[in-house]
Amino acid sequence: TEPYPGWSYTIALLYNFAQKFIPTITVTYIAKISPLILIGLTVFVAFFFGRLISNYLAGLSLALFAVLAPTLIGVSMAGYSDSDVVVVFYTLLSLFSYFLLIKNLNRKWKTTPFLIIAIAVNLIFIFSWGAGWLPSILLLATIPSFFVYKIFEGMLQQGKLKFDWRYALSESRQITIILLIAFLILNVAGFFLGFSTMFHSLLGGLGFTGIVGEPLIVNIS
């Protein structure tokens, strides 16, 4: 009855893996310690993400900040097998995959593999949590902000109070195009896999604010 059973499948895979080394282990025990396993992996994802966007110190800071938040500690203990730790892990992993894609834009032969990885990671996130579209929605919302930022960057570089649309367009075009391609493929794949689209997810989220009425819950069988 669960429309997004990715977390359950993850626990089952962990159980099958552990059983090869400890035949007497039970799926109940694996379910209990699965949050600890995932939070341990979250540390590595956060570190490499922070290092990718800045440096080693940023990676260390992000890793500590990500896993030492009191709220996360409360929902990532052994025996608490809800999807909270899944959301944190895949949010960081999804954003990491997108930034890896952006970082490799100038290496043409590497763009396609990283595009596939980003789409696959985000589909797994959606499969594990219905609102897993969130990282894609956030990045889509930042595209206009990034364009505006490039306008002001051009003004500072030229030392003139003049909007240089051409500079902003040339600087933001490549990133915008690759992200839009990723979002398009992700939405098409999500729709045909029964995960709906990011726009349905956005409307569902806005429903909780009262802006567009009742929360929209979409489950395409």
mmCIF file of C-alpha atoms in Angstrom:
data_model
loop_
_atom_site.group_PDB
_atom_site.id
_atom_site.type_symbol
_atom_site.label_atom_id
_atom_site.label_comp_id
_atom_site.label_asym_id
_atom_site.label_seq_id
_atom_site.Cartn_x
_atom_site.Cartn_y
_atom_site.Cartn_z
ATOM 1 C CA THR A 1 0.000 0.000 0.000
ATOM 2 C CA GLU A 2 3.025 2.312 0.297
ATOM 3 C CA PRO A 3 3.386 4.266 -2.974
ATOM 4 C CA TYR A 4 7.045 5.144 -2.332
ATOM 5 C CA PRO A 5 8.653 1.995 -0.873
ATOM 6 C CA GLY A 6 12.281 2.900 -1.607
ATOM 7 C CA TRP A 7 13.256 2.976 2.070
ATOM 8 C CA SER A 8 11.690 -0.430 2.658
ATOM 9 C CA TYR A 9 13.589 -1.843 -0.321
ATOM 10 C CA THR A 10 16.803 -0.314 1.043
ATOM 11 C CA ILE A 11 16.301 -2.080 4.365
ATOM 12 C CA ALA A 12 15.613 -5.330 2.511
ATOM 13 C CA LEU A 13 18.821 -4.949 0.478
ATOM 14 C CA LEU A 14 20.821 -4.239 3.640
ATOM 15 C CA TYR A 15 19.328 -7.369 5.183
ATOM 16 C CA ASN A 16 20.253 -9.520 2.168
ATOM 17 C CA PHE A 17 23.788 -8.139 2.244
ATOM 18 C CA ALA A 18 24.224 -8.643 6.004
ATOM 19 C CA GLN A 19 22.848 -12.161 5.830
ATOM 20 C CA LYS A 20 25.766 -13.248 3.641
ATOM 21 C CA PHE A 21 28.123 -12.533 6.537
ATOM 22 C CA ILE A 22 25.819 -13.152 9.532
ATOM 23 C CA PRO A 23 23.258 -15.841 8.566
ATOM 24 C CA THR A 24 21.423 -15.559 11.897
ATOM 25 C CA ILE A 25 20.729 -11.829 11.598
ATOM 26 C CA THR A 26 17.071 -10.810 11.383
ATOM 27 C CA VAL A 27 15.378 -8.249 9.175
ATOM 28 C CA THR A 28 13.992 -6.628 12.337
ATOM 29 C CA TYR A 29 17.505 -6.007 13.626
ATOM 30 C CA ILE A 30 18.581 -4.522 10.287
ATOM 31 C CA ALA A 31 15.510 -2.282 10.326
ATOM 32 C CA LYS A 32 16.546 -1.047 13.769
ATOM 33 C CA ILE A 33 20.117 -0.152 12.812
ATOM 34 C CA SER A 34 19.383 1.057 9.271
ATOM 35 C CA PRO A 35 19.072 4.724 10.390
ATOM 36 C CA LEU A 36 22.570 4.498 11.879
ATOM 37 C CA ILE A 37 23.944 3.065 8.650
ATOM 38 C CA LEU A 38 22.369 5.803 6.568
ATOM 39 C CA ILE A 39 23.444 8.625 8.888
ATOM 40 C CA GLY A 40 26.970 7.247 8.688
ATOM 41 C CA LEU A 41 26.824 7.488 4.902
ATOM 42 C CA THR A 42 25.351 10.975 5.200
ATOM 43 C CA VAL A 43 28.570 12.175 6.838
ATOM 44 C CA PHE A 44 30.577 11.173 3.762
ATOM 45 C CA VAL A 45 28.085 12.661 1.297
ATOM 46 C CA ALA A 46 28.001 15.963 3.185
ATOM 47 C CA PHE A 47 31.789 16.104 3.376
ATOM 48 C CA PHE A 48 32.359 15.477 -0.332
ATOM 49 C CA PHE A 49 29.553 17.882 -1.239
ATOM 50 C CA GLY A 50 31.073 20.665 0.859
ATOM 51 C CA ARG A 51 34.535 19.983 -0.542
ATOM 52 C CA LEU A 52 33.167 20.062 -4.091
ATOM 53 C CA ILE A 53 31.595 23.499 -3.762
ATOM 54 C CA SER A 54 34.456 24.994 -1.740
ATOM 55 C CA ASN A 55 37.296 23.178 0.022
ATOM 56 C CA TYR A 56 38.263 20.581 2.630
ATOM 57 C CA LEU A 57 37.278 22.813 5.560
ATOM 58 C CA ALA A 58 33.861 23.493 4.022
ATOM 59 C CA GLY A 59 33.343 19.760 3.591
ATOM 60 C CA LEU A 60 34.222 19.086 7.208
ATOM 61 C CA SER A 61 31.970 21.919 8.408
ATOM 62 C CA LEU A 62 29.014 20.760 6.322
ATOM 63 C CA ALA A 63 29.441 17.175 7.499
ATOM 64 C CA LEU A 64 29.442 18.243 11.155
ATOM 65 C CA PHE A 65 26.565 20.664 10.673
ATOM 66 C CA ALA A 66 24.490 18.095 8.791
ATOM 67 C CA VAL A 67 24.697 15.251 11.293
ATOM 68 C CA LEU A 68 24.961 17.118 14.617
ATOM 69 C CA ALA A 69 21.676 19.006 14.289
ATOM 70 C CA PRO A 70 19.663 18.072 17.424
ATOM 71 C CA THR A 71 16.524 17.388 15.382
ATOM 72 C CA LEU A 72 18.338 14.932 13.118
ATOM 73 C CA ILE A 73 19.998 13.181 16.056
ATOM 74 C CA GLY A 74 16.553 12.588 17.520
ATOM 75 C CA VAL A 75 15.277 10.848 14.389
ATOM 76 C CA SER A 76 18.391 8.913 13.356
ATOM 77 C CA MET A 77 18.851 6.714 16.413
ATOM 78 C CA ALA A 78 18.710 2.930 16.302
ATOM 79 C CA GLY A 79 15.120 1.744 16.316
ATOM 80 C CA TYR A 80 13.729 4.898 14.683
ATOM 81 C CA SER A 81 13.254 3.680 11.125
ATOM 82 C CA ASP A 82 11.106 6.499 9.802
ATOM 83 C CA SER A 83 12.067 8.289 6.583
ATOM 84 C CA ASP A 84 13.582 11.396 8.245
ATOM 85 C CA VAL A 85 17.173 10.250 7.850
ATOM 86 C CA VAL A 86 16.353 9.186 4.285
ATOM 87 C CA VAL A 87 15.256 12.734 3.468
ATOM 88 C CA VAL A 88 18.495 14.250 4.804
ATOM 89 C CA PHE A 89 20.717 11.687 3.077
ATOM 90 C CA TYR A 90 19.085 11.920 -0.346
ATOM 91 C CA THR A 91 18.665 15.695 -0.221
ATOM 92 C CA LEU A 92 22.416 16.070 0.166
ATOM 93 C CA LEU A 93 23.120 13.293 -2.345
ATOM 94 C CA SER A 94 20.733 14.781 -4.921
ATOM 95 C CA LEU A 95 22.258 18.244 -4.637
ATOM 96 C CA PHE A 96 25.727 16.693 -4.750
ATOM 97 C CA SER A 97 24.846 14.892 -7.989
ATOM 98 C CA TYR A 98 23.548 18.108 -9.568
ATOM 99 C CA PHE A 99 26.665 20.057 -8.602
ATOM 100 C CA LEU A 100 28.880 17.266 -9.928
ATOM 101 C CA LEU A 101 27.040 17.648 -13.223
ATOM 102 C CA ILE A 102 27.585 21.409 -13.214
ATOM 103 C CA LYS A 103 31.270 21.032 -12.293
ATOM 104 C CA ASN A 104 31.844 18.734 -15.271
ATOM 105 C CA LEU A 105 30.104 20.896 -17.875
ATOM 106 C CA ASN A 106 33.374 21.894 -19.516
ATOM 107 C CA ARG A 107 34.416 18.264 -19.915
ATOM 108 C CA LYS A 108 32.125 17.234 -22.747
ATOM 109 C CA TRP A 109 32.865 13.535 -22.590
ATOM 110 C CA LYS A 110 31.921 13.468 -18.901
ATOM 111 C CA THR A 111 28.672 15.411 -19.050
ATOM 112 C CA THR A 112 26.385 12.545 -20.086
ATOM 113 C CA PRO A 113 27.475 10.083 -17.348
ATOM 114 C CA PHE A 114 26.987 12.724 -14.662
ATOM 115 C CA LEU A 115 23.617 13.664 -16.156
ATOM 116 C CA ILE A 116 22.534 10.022 -15.894
ATOM 117 C CA ILE A 117 23.828 9.809 -12.315
ATOM 118 C CA ALA A 118 21.936 12.960 -11.285
ATOM 119 C CA ILE A 119 18.677 11.691 -12.774
ATOM 120 C CA ALA A 120 19.111 8.222 -11.237
ATOM 121 C CA VAL A 121 19.885 9.603 -7.761
ATOM 122 C CA ASN A 122 16.871 11.900 -7.819
ATOM 123 C CA LEU A 123 14.570 9.115 -9.041
ATOM 124 C CA ILE A 124 15.722 6.918 -6.152
ATOM 125 C CA PHE A 125 15.033 9.809 -3.782
ATOM 126 C CA ILE A 126 11.510 10.216 -5.158
ATOM 127 C CA PHE A 127 11.021 6.444 -4.975
ATOM 128 C CA SER A 128 11.972 6.616 -1.287
ATOM 129 C CA TRP A 129 9.990 9.755 -0.382
ATOM 130 C CA GLY A 130 7.049 11.260 -2.235
ATOM 131 C CA ALA A 131 8.360 14.819 -1.881
ATOM 132 C CA GLY A 132 11.789 13.856 -3.192
ATOM 133 C CA TRP A 133 11.334 16.431 -5.949
ATOM 134 C CA LEU A 134 12.414 19.101 -3.460
ATOM 135 C CA PRO A 135 16.096 19.463 -4.532
ATOM 136 C CA SER A 136 15.039 19.834 -8.180
ATOM 137 C CA ILE A 137 12.370 22.378 -7.268
ATOM 138 C CA LEU A 138 14.875 24.399 -5.223
ATOM 139 C CA LEU A 139 17.428 24.431 -8.042
ATOM 140 C CA LEU A 140 14.769 25.384 -10.587
ATOM 141 C CA ALA A 141 13.746 28.295 -8.363
ATOM 142 C CA THR A 142 17.353 29.511 -8.095
ATOM 143 C CA ILE A 143 17.886 29.803 -11.871
ATOM 144 C CA PRO A 144 16.323 33.320 -12.074
ATOM 145 C CA SER A 145 18.281 34.346 -8.973
ATOM 146 C CA PHE A 146 21.494 33.091 -10.562
ATOM 147 C CA PHE A 147 20.784 35.170 -13.677
ATOM 148 C CA VAL A 148 20.208 38.291 -11.556
ATOM 149 C CA TYR A 149 23.398 37.563 -9.621
ATOM 150 C CA LYS A 150 25.370 37.431 -12.884
ATOM 151 C CA ILE A 151 23.939 40.825 -13.880
ATOM 152 C CA PHE A 152 25.296 42.433 -10.704
ATOM 153 C CA GLU A 153 28.551 40.515 -11.072
ATOM 154 C CA GLY A 154 28.972 42.021 -14.539
ATOM 155 C CA MET A 155 28.277 45.499 -13.131
ATOM 156 C CA LEU A 156 30.974 45.053 -10.480
ATOM 157 C CA GLN A 157 33.525 43.752 -12.980
ATOM 158 C CA GLN A 158 32.922 46.618 -15.415
ATOM 159 C CA GLY A 159 32.537 49.251 -12.706
ATOM 160 C CA LYS A 160 29.418 50.627 -14.380
ATOM 161 C CA LEU A 161 25.825 50.940 -13.205
ATOM 162 C CA LYS A 162 24.570 49.274 -16.362
ATOM 163 C CA PHE A 163 22.765 45.980 -16.748
ATOM 164 C CA ASP A 164 24.799 43.773 -19.050
ATOM 165 C CA TRP A 165 22.212 41.230 -20.158
ATOM 166 C CA ARG A 166 24.573 39.604 -22.629
ATOM 167 C CA TYR A 167 27.186 38.880 -19.980
ATOM 168 C CA ALA A 168 24.592 37.451 -17.591
ATOM 169 C CA LEU A 169 23.082 35.324 -20.355
ATOM 170 C CA SER A 170 26.425 33.962 -21.543
ATOM 171 C CA GLU A 171 27.521 33.153 -17.977
ATOM 172 C CA SER A 172 24.284 31.450 -16.922
ATOM 173 C CA ARG A 173 23.176 29.844 -20.200
ATOM 174 C CA GLN A 174 25.242 26.662 -19.993
ATOM 175 C CA ILE A 175 24.243 25.807 -16.433
ATOM 176 C CA THR A 176 20.604 26.691 -17.085
ATOM 177 C CA ILE A 177 20.412 24.486 -20.179
ATOM 178 C CA ILE A 178 21.932 21.397 -18.534
ATOM 179 C CA LEU A 179 19.694 21.760 -15.479
ATOM 180 C CA LEU A 180 16.578 22.187 -17.616
ATOM 181 C CA ILE A 181 17.541 19.089 -19.611
ATOM 182 C CA ALA A 182 17.972 17.149 -16.367
ATOM 183 C CA PHE A 183 14.625 18.395 -15.037
ATOM 184 C CA LEU A 184 12.851 17.544 -18.288
ATOM 185 C CA ILE A 185 14.183 13.985 -18.393
ATOM 186 C CA LEU A 186 13.513 13.546 -14.666
ATOM 187 C CA ASN A 187 9.892 14.699 -15.002
ATOM 188 C CA VAL A 188 9.218 12.491 -18.017
ATOM 189 C CA ALA A 189 10.761 9.478 -16.283
ATOM 190 C CA GLY A 190 8.952 10.265 -13.040
ATOM 191 C CA PHE A 191 5.615 10.568 -14.795
ATOM 192 C CA PHE A 192 5.894 7.229 -16.585
ATOM 193 C CA LEU A 193 7.188 5.514 -13.434
ATOM 194 C CA GLY A 194 4.132 6.741 -11.524
ATOM 195 C CA PHE A 195 5.954 9.364 -9.428
ATOM 196 C CA SER A 196 4.009 12.296 -10.917
ATOM 197 C CA THR A 197 6.081 15.460 -11.684
ATOM 198 C CA MET A 198 7.862 18.202 -9.782
ATOM 199 C CA PHE A 199 5.010 20.591 -10.549
ATOM 200 C CA HIS A 200 2.469 18.283 -8.916
ATOM 201 C CA SER A 201 4.818 18.022 -5.946
ATOM 202 C CA LEU A 202 5.147 21.800 -5.777
ATOM 203 C CA LEU A 203 1.367 22.247 -5.837
ATOM 204 C CA GLY A 204 1.068 19.628 -3.119
ATOM 205 C CA GLY A 205 3.575 21.486 -0.965
ATOM 206 C CA LEU A 206 1.856 24.819 -1.524
ATOM 207 C CA GLY A 207 -1.378 23.166 -0.449
ATOM 208 C CA PHE A 208 -0.031 22.924 3.094
ATOM 209 C CA THR A 209 0.471 26.694 3.144
ATOM 210 C CA GLY A 210 -3.153 27.365 2.231
ATOM 211 C CA ILE A 211 -2.120 29.266 -0.909
ATOM 212 C CA VAL A 212 -3.683 26.820 -3.360
ATOM 213 C CA GLY A 213 -6.259 25.142 -1.184
ATOM 214 C CA GLU A 214 -5.969 21.631 0.233
ATOM 215 C CA PRO A 215 -2.739 19.610 -0.073
ATOM 216 C CA LEU A 216 -2.600 17.799 -3.391
ATOM 217 C CA ILE A 217 -1.734 14.128 -3.062
ATOM 218 C CA VAL A 218 -1.098 12.464 -6.399
ATOM 219 C CA ASN A 219 -0.555 8.743 -6.826
ATOM 220 C CA ILE A 220 -0.452 7.518 -10.413
ATOM 221 C CA SER A 221 -0.801 3.746 -10.519
#
